[in-house]
PDB file of C-alpha atoms in Angstrom:
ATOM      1  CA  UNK Z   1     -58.847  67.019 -75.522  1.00 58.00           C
ATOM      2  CA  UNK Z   2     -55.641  68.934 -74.760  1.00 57.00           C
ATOM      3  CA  UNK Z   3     -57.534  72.230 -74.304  1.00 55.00           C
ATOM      4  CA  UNK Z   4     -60.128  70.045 -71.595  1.00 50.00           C
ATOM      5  CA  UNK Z   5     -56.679  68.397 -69.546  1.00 45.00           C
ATOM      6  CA  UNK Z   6     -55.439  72.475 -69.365  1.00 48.00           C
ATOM      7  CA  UNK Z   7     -59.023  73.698 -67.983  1.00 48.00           C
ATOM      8  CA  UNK Z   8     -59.201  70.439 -65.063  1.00 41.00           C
ATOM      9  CA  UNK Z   9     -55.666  71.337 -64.333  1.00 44.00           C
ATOM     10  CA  UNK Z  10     -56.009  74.634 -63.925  1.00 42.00           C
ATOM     11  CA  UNK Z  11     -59.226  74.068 -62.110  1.00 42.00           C
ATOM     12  CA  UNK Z  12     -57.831  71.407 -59.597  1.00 39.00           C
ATOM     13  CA  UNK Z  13     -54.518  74.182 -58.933  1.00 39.00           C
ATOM     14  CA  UNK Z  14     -57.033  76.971 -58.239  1.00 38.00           C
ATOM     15  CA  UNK Z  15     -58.819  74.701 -55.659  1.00 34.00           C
ATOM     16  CA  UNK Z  16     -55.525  73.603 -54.068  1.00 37.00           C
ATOM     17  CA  UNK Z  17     -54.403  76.813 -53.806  1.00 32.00           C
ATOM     18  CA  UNK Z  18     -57.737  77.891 -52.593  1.00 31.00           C
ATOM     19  CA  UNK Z  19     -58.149  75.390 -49.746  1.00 34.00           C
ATOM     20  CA  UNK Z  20     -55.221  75.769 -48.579  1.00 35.00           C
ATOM     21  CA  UNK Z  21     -54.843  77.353 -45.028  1.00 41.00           C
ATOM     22  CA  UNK Z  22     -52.625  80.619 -44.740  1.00 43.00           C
ATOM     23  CA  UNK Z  23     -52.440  82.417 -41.349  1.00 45.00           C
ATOM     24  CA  UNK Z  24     -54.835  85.752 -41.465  1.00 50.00           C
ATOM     25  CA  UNK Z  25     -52.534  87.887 -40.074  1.00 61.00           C
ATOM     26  CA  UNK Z  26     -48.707  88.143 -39.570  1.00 76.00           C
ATOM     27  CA  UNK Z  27     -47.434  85.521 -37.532  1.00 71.00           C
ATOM     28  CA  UNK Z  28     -45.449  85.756 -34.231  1.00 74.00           C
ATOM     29  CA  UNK Z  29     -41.570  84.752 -35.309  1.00 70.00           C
ATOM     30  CA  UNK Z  30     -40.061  82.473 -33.206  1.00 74.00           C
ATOM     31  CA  UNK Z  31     -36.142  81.121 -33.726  1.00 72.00           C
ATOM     32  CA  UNK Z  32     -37.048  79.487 -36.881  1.00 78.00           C
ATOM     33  CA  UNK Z  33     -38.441  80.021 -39.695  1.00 74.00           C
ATOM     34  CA  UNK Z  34     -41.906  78.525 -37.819  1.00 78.00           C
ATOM     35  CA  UNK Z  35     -44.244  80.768 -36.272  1.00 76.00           C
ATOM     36  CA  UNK Z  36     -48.018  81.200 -34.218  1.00 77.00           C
ATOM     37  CA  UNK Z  37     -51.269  83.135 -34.027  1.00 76.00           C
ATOM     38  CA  UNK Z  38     -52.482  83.752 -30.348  1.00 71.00           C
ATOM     39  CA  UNK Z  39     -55.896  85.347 -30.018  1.00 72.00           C
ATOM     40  CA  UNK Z  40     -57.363  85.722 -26.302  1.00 68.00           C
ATOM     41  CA  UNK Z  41     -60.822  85.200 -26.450  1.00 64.00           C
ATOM     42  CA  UNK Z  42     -63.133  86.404 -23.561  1.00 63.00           C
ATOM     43  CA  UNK Z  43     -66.199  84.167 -23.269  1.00 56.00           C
ATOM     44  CA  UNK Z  44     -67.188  84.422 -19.998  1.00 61.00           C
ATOM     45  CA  UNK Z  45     -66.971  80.981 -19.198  1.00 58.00           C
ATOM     46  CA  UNK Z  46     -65.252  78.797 -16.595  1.00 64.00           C
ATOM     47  CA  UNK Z  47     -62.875  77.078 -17.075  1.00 68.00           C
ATOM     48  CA  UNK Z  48     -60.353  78.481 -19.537  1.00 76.00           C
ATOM     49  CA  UNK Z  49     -59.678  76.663 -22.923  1.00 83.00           C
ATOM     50  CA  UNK Z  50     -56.771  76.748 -25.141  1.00 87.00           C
ATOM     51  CA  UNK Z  51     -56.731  75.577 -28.090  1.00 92.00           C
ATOM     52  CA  UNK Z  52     -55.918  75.460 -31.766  1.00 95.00           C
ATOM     53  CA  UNK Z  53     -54.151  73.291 -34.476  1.00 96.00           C
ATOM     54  CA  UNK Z  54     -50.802  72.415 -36.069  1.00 96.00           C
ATOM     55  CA  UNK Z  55     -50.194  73.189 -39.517  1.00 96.00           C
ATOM     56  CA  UNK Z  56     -47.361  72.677 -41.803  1.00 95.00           C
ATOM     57  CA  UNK Z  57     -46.200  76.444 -42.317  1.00 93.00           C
ATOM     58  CA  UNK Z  58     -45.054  75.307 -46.280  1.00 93.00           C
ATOM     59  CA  UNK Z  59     -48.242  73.540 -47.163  1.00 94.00           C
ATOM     60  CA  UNK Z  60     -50.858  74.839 -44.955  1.00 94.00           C
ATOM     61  CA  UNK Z  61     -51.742  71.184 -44.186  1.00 96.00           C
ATOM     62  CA  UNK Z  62     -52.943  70.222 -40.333  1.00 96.00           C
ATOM     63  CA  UNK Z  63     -50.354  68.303 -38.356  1.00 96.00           C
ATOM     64  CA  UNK Z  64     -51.155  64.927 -36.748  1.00 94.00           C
ATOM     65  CA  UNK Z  65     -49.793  63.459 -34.202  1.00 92.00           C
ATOM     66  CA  UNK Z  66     -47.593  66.082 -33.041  1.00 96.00           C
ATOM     67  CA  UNK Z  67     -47.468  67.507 -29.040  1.00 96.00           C
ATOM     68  CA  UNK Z  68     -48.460  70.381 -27.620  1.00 96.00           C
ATOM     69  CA  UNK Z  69     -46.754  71.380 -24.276  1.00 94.00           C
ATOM     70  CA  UNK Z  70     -47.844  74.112 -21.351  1.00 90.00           C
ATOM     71  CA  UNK Z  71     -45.480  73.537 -18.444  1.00 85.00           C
ATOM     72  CA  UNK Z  72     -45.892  70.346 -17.027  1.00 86.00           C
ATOM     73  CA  UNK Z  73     -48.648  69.489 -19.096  1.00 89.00           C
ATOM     74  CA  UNK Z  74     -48.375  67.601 -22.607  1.00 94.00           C
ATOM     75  CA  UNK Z  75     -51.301  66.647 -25.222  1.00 94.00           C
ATOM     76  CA  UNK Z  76     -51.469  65.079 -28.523  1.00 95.00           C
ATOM     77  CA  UNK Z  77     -53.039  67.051 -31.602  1.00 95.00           C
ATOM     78  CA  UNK Z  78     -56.170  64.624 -33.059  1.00 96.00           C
ATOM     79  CA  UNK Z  79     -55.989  63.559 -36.933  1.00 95.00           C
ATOM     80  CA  UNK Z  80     -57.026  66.905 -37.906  1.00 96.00           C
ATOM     81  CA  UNK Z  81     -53.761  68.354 -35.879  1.00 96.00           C
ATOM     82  CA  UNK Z  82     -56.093  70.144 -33.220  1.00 97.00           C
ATOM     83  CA  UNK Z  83     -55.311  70.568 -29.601  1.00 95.00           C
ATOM     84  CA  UNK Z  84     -57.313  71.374 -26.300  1.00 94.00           C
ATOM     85  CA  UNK Z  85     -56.109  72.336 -22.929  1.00 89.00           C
ATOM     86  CA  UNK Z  86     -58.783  72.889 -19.868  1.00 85.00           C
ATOM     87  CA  UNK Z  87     -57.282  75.080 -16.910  1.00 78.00           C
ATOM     88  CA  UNK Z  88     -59.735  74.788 -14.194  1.00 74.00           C
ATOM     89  CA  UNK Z  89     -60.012  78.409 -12.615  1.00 63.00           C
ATOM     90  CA  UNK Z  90     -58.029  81.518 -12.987  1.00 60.00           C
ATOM     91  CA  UNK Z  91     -54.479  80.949 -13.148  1.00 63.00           C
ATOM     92  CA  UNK Z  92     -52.185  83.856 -11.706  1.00 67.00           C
ATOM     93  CA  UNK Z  93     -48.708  82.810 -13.397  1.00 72.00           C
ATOM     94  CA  UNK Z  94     -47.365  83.605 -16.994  1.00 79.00           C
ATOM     95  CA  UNK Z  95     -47.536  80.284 -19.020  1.00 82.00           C
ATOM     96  CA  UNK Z  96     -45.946  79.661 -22.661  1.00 87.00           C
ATOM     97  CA  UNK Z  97     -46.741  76.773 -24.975  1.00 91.00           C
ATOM     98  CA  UNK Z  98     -44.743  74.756 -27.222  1.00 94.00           C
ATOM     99  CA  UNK Z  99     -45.091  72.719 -30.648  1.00 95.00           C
ATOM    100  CA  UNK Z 100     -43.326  69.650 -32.047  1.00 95.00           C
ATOM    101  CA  UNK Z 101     -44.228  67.030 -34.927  1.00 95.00           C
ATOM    102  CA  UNK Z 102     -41.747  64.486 -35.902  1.00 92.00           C
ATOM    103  CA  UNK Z 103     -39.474  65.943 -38.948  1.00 92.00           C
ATOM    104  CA  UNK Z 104     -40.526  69.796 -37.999  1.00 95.00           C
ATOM    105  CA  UNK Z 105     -38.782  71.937 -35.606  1.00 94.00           C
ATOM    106  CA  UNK Z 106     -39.960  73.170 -32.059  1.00 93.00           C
ATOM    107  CA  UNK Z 107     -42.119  76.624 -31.975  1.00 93.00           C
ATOM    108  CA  UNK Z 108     -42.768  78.515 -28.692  1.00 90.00           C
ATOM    109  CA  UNK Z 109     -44.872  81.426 -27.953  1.00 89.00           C
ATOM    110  CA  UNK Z 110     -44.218  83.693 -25.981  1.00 86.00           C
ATOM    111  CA  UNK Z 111     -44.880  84.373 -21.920  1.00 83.00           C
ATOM    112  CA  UNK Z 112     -48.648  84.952 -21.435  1.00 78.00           C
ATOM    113  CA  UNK Z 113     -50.923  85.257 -19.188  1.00 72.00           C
ATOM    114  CA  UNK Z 114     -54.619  84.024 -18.428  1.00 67.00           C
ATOM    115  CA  UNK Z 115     -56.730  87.298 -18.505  1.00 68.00           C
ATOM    116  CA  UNK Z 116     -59.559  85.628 -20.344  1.00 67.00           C
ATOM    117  CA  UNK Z 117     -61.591  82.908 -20.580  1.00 70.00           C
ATOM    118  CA  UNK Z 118     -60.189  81.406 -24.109  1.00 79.00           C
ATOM    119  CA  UNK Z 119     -56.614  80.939 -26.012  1.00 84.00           C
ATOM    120  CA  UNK Z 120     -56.660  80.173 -29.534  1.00 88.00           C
ATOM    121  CA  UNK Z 121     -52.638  79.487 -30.396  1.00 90.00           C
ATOM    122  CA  UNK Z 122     -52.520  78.317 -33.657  1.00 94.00           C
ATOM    123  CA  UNK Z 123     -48.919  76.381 -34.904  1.00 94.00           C
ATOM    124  CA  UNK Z 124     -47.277  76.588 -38.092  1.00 94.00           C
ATOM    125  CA  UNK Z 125     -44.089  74.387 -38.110  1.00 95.00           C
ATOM    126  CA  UNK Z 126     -41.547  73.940 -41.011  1.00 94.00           C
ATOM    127  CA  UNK Z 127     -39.452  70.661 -41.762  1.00 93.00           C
ATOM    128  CA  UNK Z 128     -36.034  70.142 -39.535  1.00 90.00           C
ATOM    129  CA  UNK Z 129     -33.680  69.580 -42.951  1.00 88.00           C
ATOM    130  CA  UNK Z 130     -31.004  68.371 -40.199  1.00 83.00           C
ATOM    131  CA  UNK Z 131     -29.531  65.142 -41.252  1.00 80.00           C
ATOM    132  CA  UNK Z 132     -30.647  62.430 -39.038  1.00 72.00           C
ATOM    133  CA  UNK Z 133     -27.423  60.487 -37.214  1.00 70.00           C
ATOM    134  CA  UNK Z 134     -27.655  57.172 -37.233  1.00 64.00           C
ATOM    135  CA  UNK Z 135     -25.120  56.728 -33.774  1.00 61.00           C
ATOM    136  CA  UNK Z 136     -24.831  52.747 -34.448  1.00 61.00           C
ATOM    137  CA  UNK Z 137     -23.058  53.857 -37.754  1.00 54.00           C
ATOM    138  CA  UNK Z 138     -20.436  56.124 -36.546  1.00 52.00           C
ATOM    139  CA  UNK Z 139     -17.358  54.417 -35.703  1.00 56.00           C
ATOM    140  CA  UNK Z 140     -14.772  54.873 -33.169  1.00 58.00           C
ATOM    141  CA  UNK Z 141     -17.336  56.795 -30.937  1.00 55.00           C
ATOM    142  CA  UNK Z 142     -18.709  55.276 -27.664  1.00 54.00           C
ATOM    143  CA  UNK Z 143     -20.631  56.924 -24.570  1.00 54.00           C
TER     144      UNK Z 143
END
């Protein structure tokens, strides 16, 4: 029985560690310890797409609900922590693109530019360990 509980645990570890999503190649640092994959992807189509998903950098885990930012422009990632912008036509300006889920800290790519038809710009936040301040609780202080 003991020797059955070591082969499913060992068996359920290997799959975890399996299914788990690491980045292919060496990510792009950023000022944290968070970082991103950009791959420009010509598909001769009109308009351009970017896209990609969130993923906890630690676990490898999508992100839900977090935001995805290119200039003025803000969307939410679906369950499965994926995100889609549509640019209608060629755009001649340098763009970057930003990441935030609650509890996990900012990541921003770098200045690119639109010289293709696709942008895959996958995220992979870690956790803010900041202490959250609680401003009701801080006495003596006022605005």
């Amino acid at each position: 029985m003991k020797k059955n509980l070591i082969i499913l645990l060992v068996t359920l570890l290997t799959l975890n560690i399996s299914c788990t999503i690491r980045p292919k190649s060496t990510l792009t640092p950023t000022n944290n310890a968070g970082g991103y994959l950009l791959e420009k992807i010509n598909s001769k189509g009109n308009p351009t797409n970017i896209s990609g998903t969130i993923y906890d950098k630690l676990t490898g885990l999508p992100l839900s609900h977090s935001v995805v930012t290119m200039g003025c422009l803000k969307v939410k990632t679906t369950e499965s922590g994926e995100y889609t912008f549509t640019v209608n036509g060629p755009l001649s300006v340098k763009v970057f693109l930003s990441a935030i889920s609650v509890g996990y800290l900012e990541v921003e790519t770098r200045m690119f530019d639109f010289k293709t038809d696709a942008i895959k710009c996958d995220f992979f936040l870690v956790e803010d360990l900041r202490p959250l301040i609680d401003c009701v609780e801080i006495g003596g202080l006022s605005n």
